[in-house]
Amino acid sequence: MKKILFLILALVTVQLGAQDMAHYKKIVKKLSSAKYQGRGYAEDGANKAGKWIAKEFKKAGADDVICQPFKLDINTFPGKMEISIDGKKQIPGVDFTLREFNPSIKGEFKLYYIDLENYNAEKMFADLATPQYEGAIVVADFMFPYKHSADFRKLQSKKHCKTSGMVHIWEAPLKFYKAYGEKVEEKPVIWVTPDFPKDAKSIKLDIENEFLKDYECFNVIAKVEGTRHDSCYVFTAHYDHLGKLGKKTYYPGAHDNASGTAAIITFASHYAKNKPEFDMYFIAFSGEDANLRGSEWYANNSLVPLNQIKYLFNLD
């Protein structure tokens, strides 16, 4: 079945000429531009991109274009994003990134390095209870807290421990920043590269989050009518992305997933000019980097009878 789907998609792609490829590249460039600030939820980046995509589907010649609204709760980082280690400034998105659930935090904090080779949970909690390390930021290799999850869940609770957060040292480049923070946790978790110093004394933080409650997004659904209406083909992609990490840093998202969105708009343009046998639907989801909220909403509120879908191609 996978080979059949691949061949069908390959045949469709072969039909697209140089003009379509130029159009495709233009769409990717536009969606990845600073205008949409990573197509996240801060500063309405995703929705601005969605409105532009709807216009592109109409320009492509789609017979119908619908924006299907839904709401989500999402944590964002549109404000200050400053970290320095012993006075050395760190670069957002290069030297560090954040877990999606991080709260705002401001101040200078002592660093407490976990002894990975001689780990002793009782000693760690005893150390952190002393005036010397009260309110400290705890530093550990990325996987270590997951291997000792019970201890570190307690460490991240204000009720059980007076630390101010954690630093996880991880491999570079830092590529797993996620946008699906549907809540805000008590303490921040900061991901840093292996260049993070092994013996620093303090970390200075000025990080601002903004939690958006009932933020309204929308899926963009375009239809190109075929000569038959008893079955249909569906092409999907998602147009939202990770958005911003502070005022000056955003994630362009050319590959994830401006490329897929550009493909389905280009396909819509092709089929509008070359009438297909079956109805064709092209769905650009929002809310996918917020834990697949857009596609989940569509599946539960489908505008196309799901049992009429002949094939579905997801260009993610």
CSV table of N, CA and C in Angstrom, one decimal, residues 114 119-122 124-125 128 144-157 160-161 166:
chain,number,residue,atom,x,y,z
A,114,ILE,N,24.6,18.5,39.6
A,114,ILE,CA,24.4,17.1,40.2
A,114,ILE,C,25.6,16.3,40.0
A,119,TYR,N,25.7,9.8,42.3
A,119,TYR,CA,24.4,10.4,42.6
A,119,TYR,C,23.8,9.8,43.9
A,120,ASN,N,23.4,10.7,44.7
A,120,ASN,CA,22.7,10.3,46.0
A,120,ASN,C,21.6,11.3,46.2
A,121,ALA,N,20.3,10.9,46.0
A,121,ALA,CA,19.2,11.8,46.1
A,121,ALA,C,19.1,12.5,47.5
A,122,GLU,N,19.3,11.7,48.5
A,122,GLU,CA,19.2,12.3,49.9
A,122,GLU,C,20.2,13.4,50.0
A,124,MET,N,21.5,15.2,47.6
A,124,MET,CA,21.1,16.3,46.7
A,124,MET,C,20.1,17.2,47.4
A,125,PHE,N,19.0,16.6,48.0
A,125,PHE,CA,18.0,17.3,48.6
A,125,PHE,C,18.5,18.0,49.9
A,128,LEU,N,20.4,21.1,48.7
A,128,LEU,CA,19.5,22.2,48.2
A,128,LEU,C,18.6,22.8,49.3
A,144,PHE,N,19.5,12.3,32.4
A,144,PHE,CA,19.6,12.0,33.9
A,144,PHE,C,18.3,12.1,34.6
A,145,PRO,N,17.6,13.3,34.5
A,145,PRO,CA,16.4,13.4,35.2
A,145,PRO,C,15.3,12.4,34.8
A,146,TYR,N,15.4,11.9,33.6
A,146,TYR,CA,14.4,10.9,33.1
A,146,TYR,C,14.7,9.5,33.7
A,147,LYS,N,16.0,9.3,34.0
A,147,LYS,CA,16.4,8.0,34.6
A,147,LYS,C,16.0,8.0,36.1
A,148,HIS,N,15.9,9.2,36.7
A,148,HIS,CA,15.6,9.3,38.1
A,148,HIS,C,14.3,10.2,38.2
A,149,SER,N,13.3,9.8,37.5
A,149,SER,CA,12.1,10.7,37.3
A,149,SER,C,11.4,11.0,38.6
A,150,ALA,N,11.3,10.0,39.5
A,150,ALA,CA,10.6,10.3,40.8
A,150,ALA,C,11.3,11.4,41.6
A,151,ASP,N,12.6,11.4,41.7
A,151,ASP,CA,13.4,12.4,42.4
A,151,ASP,C,13.2,13.8,41.7
A,152,PHE,N,13.2,13.8,40.4
A,152,PHE,CA,13.2,15.1,39.7
A,152,PHE,C,11.8,15.6,39.6
A,153,ARG,N,10.8,14.8,39.7
A,153,ARG,CA,9.4,15.4,39.8
A,153,ARG,C,9.3,16.1,41.1
A,154,LYS,N,9.8,15.6,42.2
A,154,LYS,CA,9.8,16.2,43.5
A,154,LYS,C,10.7,17.5,43.4
A,155,LEU,N,11.8,17.5,42.7
A,155,LEU,CA,12.7,18.6,42.6
A,155,LEU,C,12.0,19.8,41.9
A,156,GLN,N,11.1,19.5,41.0
A,156,GLN,CA,10.4,20.5,40.2
A,156,GLN,C,9.1,21.0,40.9
A,157,SER,N,8.8,20.5,42.1
A,157,SER,CA,7.7,20.9,42.8
A,157,SER,C,8.0,22.0,43.9
A,160,HIS,N,7.8,20.7,47.5
A,160,HIS,CA,8.8,19.8,48.0
A,160,HIS,C,10.2,20.3,48.0
A,161,CYS,N,10.5,21.3,47.2
A,161,CYS,CA,11.9,21.7,47.0
A,161,CYS,C,11.9,23.2,46.6
A,166,MET,N,15.5,24.1,36.4
A,166,MET,CA,16.6,23.2,36.0
A,166,MET,C,17.2,23.6,34.7
